[in-house]
């Protein structure tokens, strides 16, 4: 069965610094997608970044980038130049084999 | 373009009552998902439709929960009878691609359900 694990319930970062959120997953599928979603206090789920498993190149969206290690089944999110607006709950998600699974989330605090 | 629309945004009801949550996916999307979010259990997928057909309903908690998608632009999640433990935020999401793996899911604003 597929699983998604976020081992860091909370993280804290100083404004303008860089932080990395961890995510590991388990699957026997060879073709799948991975995502990071952000949920601010408004509770709206917002896509941050996506990665297709068949692509070796790591996805990047402005200050957000991933480190995708397919063999290790690892999918971490790096936030550079952290801003106060980045404070939110971050969820790692997997879709594959007709399944969609979200991790438990990591709450990110940004200090001014 | 309008995003995923959910109604109502808030629902307060008494135990034993029937509750119906509604969702309008993004036009052109062929996959629709219902999720439940609680502090204890996090974000759980309840059911997934592709082209209006339920593909995976293994997350539906019990027979009190039912979901329908009569056409490509509308879906309902019904709880009958409701119980206090059903209190949660219910999200609907839609995706352009469906099948064995789905692409980006776009979420609605959620419905906060409180069962007294």
CSV table of C-alpha atoms in Angstrom, one decimal:
chain,number,residue,atom,x,y,z
A,1,UNK,CA,0.0,0.0,0.0
A,2,UNK,CA,1.1,3.5,-0.8
A,3,UNK,CA,2.1,5.8,2.1
A,4,UNK,CA,3.3,9.3,2.6
A,5,UNK,CA,5.3,10.4,5.7
A,6,UNK,CA,6.2,13.8,6.8
A,7,UNK,CA,8.4,13.4,9.9
A,8,UNK,CA,8.5,17.0,11.0
A,9,UNK,CA,5.3,18.1,12.6
A,10,UNK,CA,6.6,21.7,13.0
A,11,UNK,CA,9.5,23.7,11.5
A,12,UNK,CA,10.7,27.2,12.2
A,13,UNK,CA,12.7,29.6,9.9
A,14,UNK,CA,14.0,33.1,10.2
A,15,UNK,CA,12.7,35.5,7.6
A,16,UNK,CA,14.9,35.6,4.5
A,17,UNK,CA,16.5,32.3,5.4
A,18,UNK,CA,16.1,28.9,3.7
A,19,UNK,CA,14.2,25.9,5.1
A,20,UNK,CA,13.7,22.4,3.9
A,21,UNK,CA,10.6,20.3,4.6
A,22,UNK,CA,11.0,16.5,4.4
A,23,UNK,CA,8.7,13.9,2.8
A,24,UNK,CA,9.1,10.3,2.1
A,25,UNK,CA,6.7,7.9,0.4
A,26,UNK,CA,6.4,4.3,-0.4
A,27,UNK,CA,4.9,2.8,-3.6
A,28,UNK,CA,5.3,0.0,-6.0
A,29,UNK,CA,4.1,2.1,-8.9
A,30,UNK,CA,6.6,3.4,-11.5
A,31,UNK,CA,4.4,6.2,-12.7
A,32,UNK,CA,3.0,8.7,-10.3
A,33,UNK,CA,2.9,12.4,-9.4
A,34,UNK,CA,4.1,14.2,-6.2
A,35,UNK,CA,2.9,17.5,-4.9
A,36,UNK,CA,3.4,20.0,-2.2
A,37,UNK,CA,0.4,22.0,-1.1
A,38,UNK,CA,0.2,24.9,1.3
A,39,UNK,CA,-2.7,25.5,3.6
A,40,UNK,CA,-2.6,29.0,5.3
A,41,UNK,CA,-5.0,29.9,8.2
A,42,UNK,CA,-7.7,30.6,5.6
A,43,UNK,CA,-7.6,26.8,5.1
A,44,UNK,CA,-7.6,27.1,1.4
A,45,UNK,CA,-5.4,24.4,-0.2
A,46,UNK,CA,-2.9,25.9,-2.6
A,47,UNK,CA,-0.6,24.1,-5.0
A,48,UNK,CA,3.0,25.0,-4.4
A,49,UNK,CA,4.8,22.6,-6.8
A,50,UNK,CA,4.4,19.4,-8.6
A,51,UNK,CA,6.8,16.7,-9.9
A,52,UNK,CA,6.2,13.9,-12.4
A,53,UNK,CA,8.0,10.7,-11.3
A,54,UNK,CA,9.4,10.1,-14.8
A,55,UNK,CA,11.2,13.4,-14.9
A,56,UNK,CA,14.6,13.4,-13.4
A,57,UNK,CA,14.9,17.1,-13.2
A,58,UNK,CA,13.8,18.7,-10.0
A,59,UNK,CA,10.8,21.0,-10.2
A,60,UNK,CA,11.3,24.7,-9.4
A,61,UNK,CA,8.8,27.5,-8.9
A,62,UNK,CA,10.4,30.8,-8.0
A,63,UNK,CA,11.5,30.5,-4.4
A,64,UNK,CA,10.3,26.9,-4.1
A,65,UNK,CA,12.2,23.9,-5.3
A,66,UNK,CA,12.2,20.2,-4.6
A,67,UNK,CA,14.8,17.5,-4.2
A,68,UNK,CA,13.3,14.4,-5.8
A,69,UNK,CA,15.2,11.2,-5.1
A,70,UNK,CA,13.2,8.5,-6.8
A,71,UNK,CA,15.3,5.6,-5.7
A,72,UNK,CA,15.2,6.7,-2.1
A,73,UNK,CA,11.5,7.7,-2.4
A,74,UNK,CA,12.2,11.1,-1.0
A,75,UNK,CA,10.6,14.4,-2.0
A,76,UNK,CA,11.7,17.4,0.0
A,77,UNK,CA,10.6,21.0,-0.4
A,78,UNK,CA,13.1,23.8,-0.1
A,79,UNK,CA,11.9,27.4,0.5
A,80,UNK,CA,14.5,30.0,-0.2
A,81,UNK,CA,14.3,33.6,1.1
A,82,UNK,CA,11.5,32.8,3.4
A,83,UNK,CA,8.8,35.3,3.8
A,84,UNK,CA,6.2,35.9,6.5
A,85,UNK,CA,3.5,34.9,4.0
A,86,UNK,CA,5.1,31.4,3.8
A,87,UNK,CA,3.8,30.6,7.3
A,88,UNK,CA,1.3,27.8,6.8
A,89,UNK,CA,0.7,24.1,7.0
A,90,UNK,CA,2.5,22.2,4.2
A,91,UNK,CA,1.3,18.9,2.9
A,92,UNK,CA,3.1,16.4,0.7
A,93,UNK,CA,0.8,14.4,-1.6
A,94,UNK,CA,1.1,11.4,-3.9
A,95,UNK,CA,-1.1,10.2,-6.7
A,96,UNK,CA,-0.6,6.9,-8.4
A,97,UNK,CA,-2.2,3.5,-8.8
A,98,UNK,CA,-5.7,5.1,-8.6
A,99,UNK,CA,-4.7,6.4,-5.1
A,100,UNK,CA,-4.3,9.9,-3.7
A,101,UNK,CA,-2.6,10.1,-0.3
A,102,UNK,CA,-1.6,13.2,1.7
A,103,UNK,CA,1.0,13.3,4.5
A,104,UNK,CA,0.1,14.5,8.0
A,105,UNK,CA,1.6,18.0,7.2
A,106,UNK,CA,4.3,20.2,8.6
A,107,UNK,CA,3.5,23.5,10.2
A,108,UNK,CA,6.0,26.2,9.2
A,109,UNK,CA,6.6,29.2,11.4
A,110,UNK,CA,8.4,32.2,10.0
A,111,UNK,CA,10.1,34.5,12.4
A,112,UNK,CA,10.5,38.2,11.6
B,1,UNK,CA,-12.2,31.2,-14.4
B,2,UNK,CA,-14.2,30.2,-11.4
B,3,UNK,CA,-12.5,27.7,-9.1
B,4,UNK,CA,-14.1,24.8,-7.4
B,5,UNK,CA,-17.3,26.0,-5.7
B,6,UNK,CA,-18.6,24.4,-2.5
B,7,UNK,CA,-21.8,25.1,-0.6
B,8,UNK,CA,-22.6,25.7,2.1
B,9,UNK,CA,-19.4,27.2,3.6
B,10,UNK,CA,-20.6,26.5,7.1
B,11,UNK,CA,-23.2,24.0,8.3
B,12,UNK,CA,-24.3,23.5,11.9
B,13,UNK,CA,-26.8,20.7,12.5
B,14,UNK,CA,-28.0,18.4,15.2
B,15,UNK,CA,-27.1,14.8,15.6
B,16,UNK,CA,-29.4,12.6,13.6
B,17,UNK,CA,-30.1,15.1,10.9
B,18,UNK,CA,-29.3,14.7,7.2
B,19,UNK,CA,-26.5,16.8,5.8
B,20,UNK,CA,-25.9,17.5,2.1
B,21,UNK,CA,-22.7,19.1,0.9
B,22,UNK,CA,-22.5,20.3,-2.7
B,23,UNK,CA,-19.6,20.8,-5.1
B,24,UNK,CA,-19.2,22.3,-8.6
B,25,UNK,CA,-15.9,21.3,-10.1
B,26,UNK,CA,-13.9,23.5,-12.5
B,27,UNK,CA,-15.4,23.4,-16.0
B,28,UNK,CA,-13.7,20.8,-18.1
B,29,UNK,CA,-12.2,18.8,-15.3
B,30,UNK,CA,-13.1,15.1,-15.4
B,31,UNK,CA,-12.0,14.0,-11.9
B,32,UNK,CA,-13.6,15.0,-8.6
B,33,UNK,CA,-12.5,14.2,-5.1
B,34,UNK,CA,-14.1,14.6,-1.7
B,35,UNK,CA,-11.8,14.9,1.4
B,36,UNK,CA,-12.4,15.2,5.1
B,37,UNK,CA,-10.0,17.1,7.3
B,38,UNK,CA,-9.8,16.8,11.1
B,39,UNK,CA,-7.1,17.5,13.6
B,40,UNK,CA,-6.9,13.9,14.6
B,41,UNK,CA,-6.9,12.2,11.2
B,42,UNK,CA,-5.6,14.9,9.0
B,43,UNK,CA,-6.7,15.0,5.3
B,44,UNK,CA,-8.5,11.9,4.2
B,45,UNK,CA,-9.7,11.0,0.7
B,46,UNK,CA,-13.3,9.8,1.0
B,47,UNK,CA,-14.1,9.2,-2.7
B,48,UNK,CA,-12.8,9.8,-6.2
B,49,UNK,CA,-14.8,10.1,-9.3
B,50,UNK,CA,-13.5,10.0,-12.9
B,51,UNK,CA,-15.9,10.9,-15.7
B,52,UNK,CA,-18.7,10.9,-13.1
B,53,UNK,CA,-18.0,7.3,-12.1
B,54,UNK,CA,-16.8,6.4,-8.6
B,55,UNK,CA,-13.3,4.9,-8.9
B,56,UNK,CA,-12.3,4.6,-5.3
B,57,UNK,CA,-14.7,4.9,-2.4
B,58,UNK,CA,-12.6,2.9,0.1
B,59,UNK,CA,-12.2,6.0,2.2
B,60,UNK,CA,-15.9,6.5,2.8
B,61,UNK,CA,-16.2,5.9,6.6
B,62,UNK,CA,-19.5,3.9,6.7
B,63,UNK,CA,-22.9,3.5,5.2
B,64,UNK,CA,-24.1,6.8,6.6
B,65,UNK,CA,-21.9,8.5,4.0
B,66,UNK,CA,-22.9,8.6,0.3
B,67,UNK,CA,-21.7,10.5,-2.7
B,68,UNK,CA,-23.1,11.1,-6.1
B,69,UNK,CA,-22.0,12.8,-9.3
B,70,UNK,CA,-25.1,13.0,-11.6
B,71,UNK,CA,-23.3,15.0,-14.2
B,72,UNK,CA,-19.9,16.6,-14.9
B,73,UNK,CA,-20.7,19.8,-13.2
B,74,UNK,CA,-22.2,18.8,-9.9
B,75,UNK,CA,-21.5,16.4,-7.0
B,76,UNK,CA,-23.0,15.9,-3.5
B,77,UNK,CA,-21.8,14.3,-0.3
B,78,UNK,CA,-24.6,13.2,2.0
B,79,UNK,CA,-24.4,12.1,5.6
B,80,UNK,CA,-27.5,10.5,7.0
B,81,UNK,CA,-27.8,10.4,10.0
B,82,UNK,CA,-25.1,12.8,11.1
B,83,UNK,CA,-23.1,12.2,14.3
B,84,UNK,CA,-20.9,14.6,16.3
B,85,UNK,CA,-17.8,12.7,15.2
B,86,UNK,CA,-18.6,13.8,11.6
B,87,UNK,CA,-17.7,17.3,12.5
B,88,UNK,CA,-14.8,18.3,10.2
B,89,UNK,CA,-13.9,20.4,7.2
B,90,UNK,CA,-15.0,18.8,4.0
B,91,UNK,CA,-13.1,19.7,0.8
B,92,UNK,CA,-14.0,19.0,-2.8
B,93,UNK,CA,-11.3,19.1,-5.4
B,94,UNK,CA,-11.2,18.6,-9.2
B,95,UNK,CA,-8.5,17.7,-11.6
B,96,UNK,CA,-8.1,17.9,-15.4
B,97,UNK,CA,-6.6,14.4,-15.7
B,98,UNK,CA,-7.8,11.2,-14.3
B,99,UNK,CA,-7.1,7.6,-14.3
B,100,UNK,CA,-4.3,5.7,-12.6
B,101,UNK,CA,-2.7,8.8,-11.4
B,102,UNK,CA,-4.2,12.3,-11.4
B,103,UNK,CA,-2.6,15.6,-12.0
B,104,UNK,CA,-2.9,18.7,-10.0
B,105,UNK,CA,-6.0,18.9,-7.8
B,106,UNK,CA,-7.6,22.2,-7.3
B,107,UNK,CA,-9.4,22.6,-4.1
B,108,UNK,CA,-12.6,24.4,-3.1
B,109,UNK,CA,-12.8,26.5,0.0
B,110,UNK,CA,-14.2,23.7,2.1
B,111,UNK,CA,-17.4,23.3,4.1
B,112,UNK,CA,-17.0,23.4,7.9
B,113,UNK,CA,-19.5,21.0,9.4
B,114,UNK,CA,-20.4,21.0,13.0
B,115,UNK,CA,-22.8,18.3,14.3
B,116,UNK,CA,-24.1,19.1,17.8
